[in-house]
Short mmCIF file of C-alpha atoms in Angstrom, two decimals:
data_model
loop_
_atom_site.label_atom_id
_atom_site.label_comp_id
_atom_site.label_asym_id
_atom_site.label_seq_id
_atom_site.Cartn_x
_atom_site.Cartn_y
_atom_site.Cartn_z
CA UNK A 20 2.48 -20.65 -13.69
CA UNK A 21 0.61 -18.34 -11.68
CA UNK A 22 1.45 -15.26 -10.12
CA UNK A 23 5.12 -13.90 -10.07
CA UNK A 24 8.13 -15.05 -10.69
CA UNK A 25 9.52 -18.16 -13.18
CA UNK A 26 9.99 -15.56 -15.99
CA UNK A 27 12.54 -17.25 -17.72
CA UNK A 28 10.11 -20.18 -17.73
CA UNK A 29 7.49 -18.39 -18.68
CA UNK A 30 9.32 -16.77 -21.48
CA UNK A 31 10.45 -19.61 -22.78
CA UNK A 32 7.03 -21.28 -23.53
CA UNK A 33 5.80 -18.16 -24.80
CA UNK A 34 8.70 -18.71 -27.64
CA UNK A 35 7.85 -21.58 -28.27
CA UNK A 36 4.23 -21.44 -28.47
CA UNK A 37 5.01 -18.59 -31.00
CA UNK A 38 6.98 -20.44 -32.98
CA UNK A 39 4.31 -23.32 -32.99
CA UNK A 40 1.72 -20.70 -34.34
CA UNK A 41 4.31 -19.84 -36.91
CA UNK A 42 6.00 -16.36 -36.21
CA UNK A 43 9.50 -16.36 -37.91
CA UNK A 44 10.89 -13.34 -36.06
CA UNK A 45 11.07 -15.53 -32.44
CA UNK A 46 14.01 -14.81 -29.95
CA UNK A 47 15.49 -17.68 -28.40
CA UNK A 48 17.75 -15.55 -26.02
CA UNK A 49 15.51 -14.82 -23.02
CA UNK A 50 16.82 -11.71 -21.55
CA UNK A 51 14.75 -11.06 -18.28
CA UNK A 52 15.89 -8.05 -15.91
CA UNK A 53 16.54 -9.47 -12.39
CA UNK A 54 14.41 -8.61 -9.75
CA UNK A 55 14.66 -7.99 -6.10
CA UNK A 56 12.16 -8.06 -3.42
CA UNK A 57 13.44 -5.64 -1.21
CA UNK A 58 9.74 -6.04 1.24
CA UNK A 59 9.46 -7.87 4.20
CA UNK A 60 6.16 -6.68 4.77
CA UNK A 61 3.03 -8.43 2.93
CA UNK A 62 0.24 -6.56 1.39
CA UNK A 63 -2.04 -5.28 4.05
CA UNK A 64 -6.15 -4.74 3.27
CA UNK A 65 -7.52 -2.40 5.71
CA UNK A 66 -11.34 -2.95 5.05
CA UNK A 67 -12.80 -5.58 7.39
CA UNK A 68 -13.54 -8.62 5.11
CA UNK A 69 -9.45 -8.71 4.93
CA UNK A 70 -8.12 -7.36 7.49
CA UNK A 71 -5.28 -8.69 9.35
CA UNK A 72 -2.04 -7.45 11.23
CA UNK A 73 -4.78 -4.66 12.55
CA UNK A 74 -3.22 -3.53 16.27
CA UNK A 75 -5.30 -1.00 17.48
CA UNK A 76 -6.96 -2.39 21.24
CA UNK A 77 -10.69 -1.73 19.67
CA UNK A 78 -12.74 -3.87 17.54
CA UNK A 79 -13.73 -3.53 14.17
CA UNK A 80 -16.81 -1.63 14.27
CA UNK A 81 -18.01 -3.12 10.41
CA UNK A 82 -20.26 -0.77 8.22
CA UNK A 83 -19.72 2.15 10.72
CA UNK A 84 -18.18 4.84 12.64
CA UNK A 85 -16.22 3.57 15.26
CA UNK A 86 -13.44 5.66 17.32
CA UNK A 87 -10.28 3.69 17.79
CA UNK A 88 -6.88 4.55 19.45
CA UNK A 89 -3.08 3.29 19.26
CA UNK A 90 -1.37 1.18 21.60
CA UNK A 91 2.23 2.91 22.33
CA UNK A 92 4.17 0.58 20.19
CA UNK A 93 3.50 -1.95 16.87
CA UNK A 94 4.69 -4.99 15.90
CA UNK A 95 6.17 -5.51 12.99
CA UNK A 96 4.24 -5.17 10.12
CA UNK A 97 1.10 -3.84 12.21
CA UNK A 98 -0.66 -1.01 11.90
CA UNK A 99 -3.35 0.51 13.63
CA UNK A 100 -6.43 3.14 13.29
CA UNK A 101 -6.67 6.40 15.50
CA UNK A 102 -9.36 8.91 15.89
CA UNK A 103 -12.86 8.45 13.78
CA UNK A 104 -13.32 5.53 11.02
CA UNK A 105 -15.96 4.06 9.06
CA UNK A 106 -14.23 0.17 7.91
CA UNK A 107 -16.11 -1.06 5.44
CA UNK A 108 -15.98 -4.38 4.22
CA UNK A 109 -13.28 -3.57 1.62
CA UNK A 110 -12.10 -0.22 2.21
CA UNK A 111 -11.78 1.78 5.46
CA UNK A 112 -13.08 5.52 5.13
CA UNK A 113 -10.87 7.80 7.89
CA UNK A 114 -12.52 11.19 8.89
CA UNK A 115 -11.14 14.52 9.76
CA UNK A 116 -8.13 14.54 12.26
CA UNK A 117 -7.85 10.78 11.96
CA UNK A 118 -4.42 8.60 12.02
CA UNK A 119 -3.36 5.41 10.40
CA UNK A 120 -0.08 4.25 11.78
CA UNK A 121 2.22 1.32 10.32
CA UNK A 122 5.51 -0.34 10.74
CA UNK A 123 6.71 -1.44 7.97
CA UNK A 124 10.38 -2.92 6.20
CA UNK A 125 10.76 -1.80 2.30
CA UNK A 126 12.25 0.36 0.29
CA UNK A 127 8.40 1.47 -1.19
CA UNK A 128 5.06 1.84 0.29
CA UNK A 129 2.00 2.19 -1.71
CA UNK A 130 -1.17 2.88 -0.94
CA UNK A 131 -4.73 1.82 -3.17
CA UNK A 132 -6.99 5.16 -2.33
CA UNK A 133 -10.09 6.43 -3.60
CA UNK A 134 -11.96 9.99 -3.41
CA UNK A 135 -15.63 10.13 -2.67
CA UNK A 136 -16.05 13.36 -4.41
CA UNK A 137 -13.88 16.46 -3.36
CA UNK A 138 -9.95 15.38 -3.39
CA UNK A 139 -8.54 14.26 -0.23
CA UNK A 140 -5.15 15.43 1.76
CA UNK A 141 -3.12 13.05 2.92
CA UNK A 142 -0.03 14.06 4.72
CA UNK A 143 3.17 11.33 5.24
CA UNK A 144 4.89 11.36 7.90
CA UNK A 145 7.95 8.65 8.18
CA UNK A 146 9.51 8.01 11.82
CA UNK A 147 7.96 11.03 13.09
CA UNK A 148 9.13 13.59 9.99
CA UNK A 149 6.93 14.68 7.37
CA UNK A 150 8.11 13.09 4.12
CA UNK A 151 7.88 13.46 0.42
CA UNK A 152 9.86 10.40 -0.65
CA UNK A 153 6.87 9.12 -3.35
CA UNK A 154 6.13 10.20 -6.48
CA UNK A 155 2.76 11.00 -5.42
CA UNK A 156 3.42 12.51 -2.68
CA UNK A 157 4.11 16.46 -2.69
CA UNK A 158 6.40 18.18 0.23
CA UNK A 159 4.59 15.66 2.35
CA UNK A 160 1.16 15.66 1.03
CA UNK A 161 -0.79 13.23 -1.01
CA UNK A 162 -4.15 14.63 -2.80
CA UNK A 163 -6.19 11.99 -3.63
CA UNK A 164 -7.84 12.96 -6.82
CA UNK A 165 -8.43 9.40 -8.56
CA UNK A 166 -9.31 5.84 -8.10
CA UNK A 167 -5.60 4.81 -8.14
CA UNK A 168 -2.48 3.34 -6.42
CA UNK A 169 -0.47 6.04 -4.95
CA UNK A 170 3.49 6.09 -4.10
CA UNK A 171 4.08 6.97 -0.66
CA UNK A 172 7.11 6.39 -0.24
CA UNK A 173 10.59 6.13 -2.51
CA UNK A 174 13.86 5.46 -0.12
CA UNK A 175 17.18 4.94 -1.71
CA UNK A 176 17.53 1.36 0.79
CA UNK A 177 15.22 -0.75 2.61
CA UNK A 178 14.79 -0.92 5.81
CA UNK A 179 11.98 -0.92 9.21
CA UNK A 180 9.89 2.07 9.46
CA UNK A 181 7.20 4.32 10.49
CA UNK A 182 4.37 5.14 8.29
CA UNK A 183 1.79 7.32 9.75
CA UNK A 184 -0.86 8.91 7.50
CA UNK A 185 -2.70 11.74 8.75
CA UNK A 186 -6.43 12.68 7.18
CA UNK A 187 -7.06 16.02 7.13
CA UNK A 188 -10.83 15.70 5.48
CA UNK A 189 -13.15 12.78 5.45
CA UNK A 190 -13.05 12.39 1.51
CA UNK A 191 -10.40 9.38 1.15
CA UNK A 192 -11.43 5.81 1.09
CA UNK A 193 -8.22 3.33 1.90
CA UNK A 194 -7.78 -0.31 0.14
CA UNK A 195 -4.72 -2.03 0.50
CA UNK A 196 -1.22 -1.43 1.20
CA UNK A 197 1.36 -2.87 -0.93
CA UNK A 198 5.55 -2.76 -0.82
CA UNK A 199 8.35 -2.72 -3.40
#
């Protein structure tokens, strides 16, 4: 099996297999938590060579600075650029005074970010309020300080929102969005 889900399954072979290789200590009760996907929203890459659900009017200017603007409303699960970027084919690089907006449905938001030197501030705002719902993110503010995935976002339920991210430097370099 590949990717998630079928733990039981998987579970279950790994017994077995352990047994087979002669452990005497094996489990056969397979007691796997439950999960629930509480997204609606798929993971979104925001460099060029991936890039989809991208609704700002402008096209990808690839490997350079390009200014791009908002339309006045997003689709679900769209999200757009606004003021200065460089996209790169894997990661998108905002600069000072730029906006990423995105509509979303989950209960978590996380963000892959990078620095490319000096930390970057990030500040959260969710449907128009600045927010500090992640674990990452401080009275509104993320500071990108590592090569890491940052929480965003933390609400008690799910539900259809919007993210925008607001770049207050040009020192953060954006991967992929995922949801939880």
């Amino acid at each position: 099996h590949f990717g998630e889900g079928a733990y039981d399954e998987s579970e279950k072979v790994i017994q077995e297999l352990l047994k087979e290789a002669g452990a005497t200590d094996v489990s056969s009760e397979i007691n796997n938590p439950t999960y629930q996907i509480q997204a609606k929203t798929p993971e979104i890459y925001l460099g060029y060579g991936r890039i989809d659900h991208f609704a700002s009017p402008e096209t990808i200017k690839k490997g350079t600075l390009g200014t791009y603007t908002s339309p006045s409303t997003l689709g679900n699960n769209e999200f757009t650029y606004s003021g200065n970027w460089n996209v790169m084919e894997e990661y998108a690089n905002p600069q000072k005074g730029a906006k990423l907006t995105l509509s979303f449905e989950s209960k978590e938001v996380f963000l892959v970010m990078r620095t490319k030197g000096a930390p970057a501030k990030v500040k959260i705002y969710l449907d128009d309020k600045m927010q500090d719902f992640g674990e990452d993110n401080i009275n509104g503010i993320v500071t990108v300080d590592n090569d890491q995935l940052y929480k965003l976002i933390n609400l008690t339920t799910p539900g259809r929102h919007i993210l925008r991210l607001e770049f207050e430097d040009n020192n953060a370099e954006l991967f992929a969005f995922t949801f939880g």
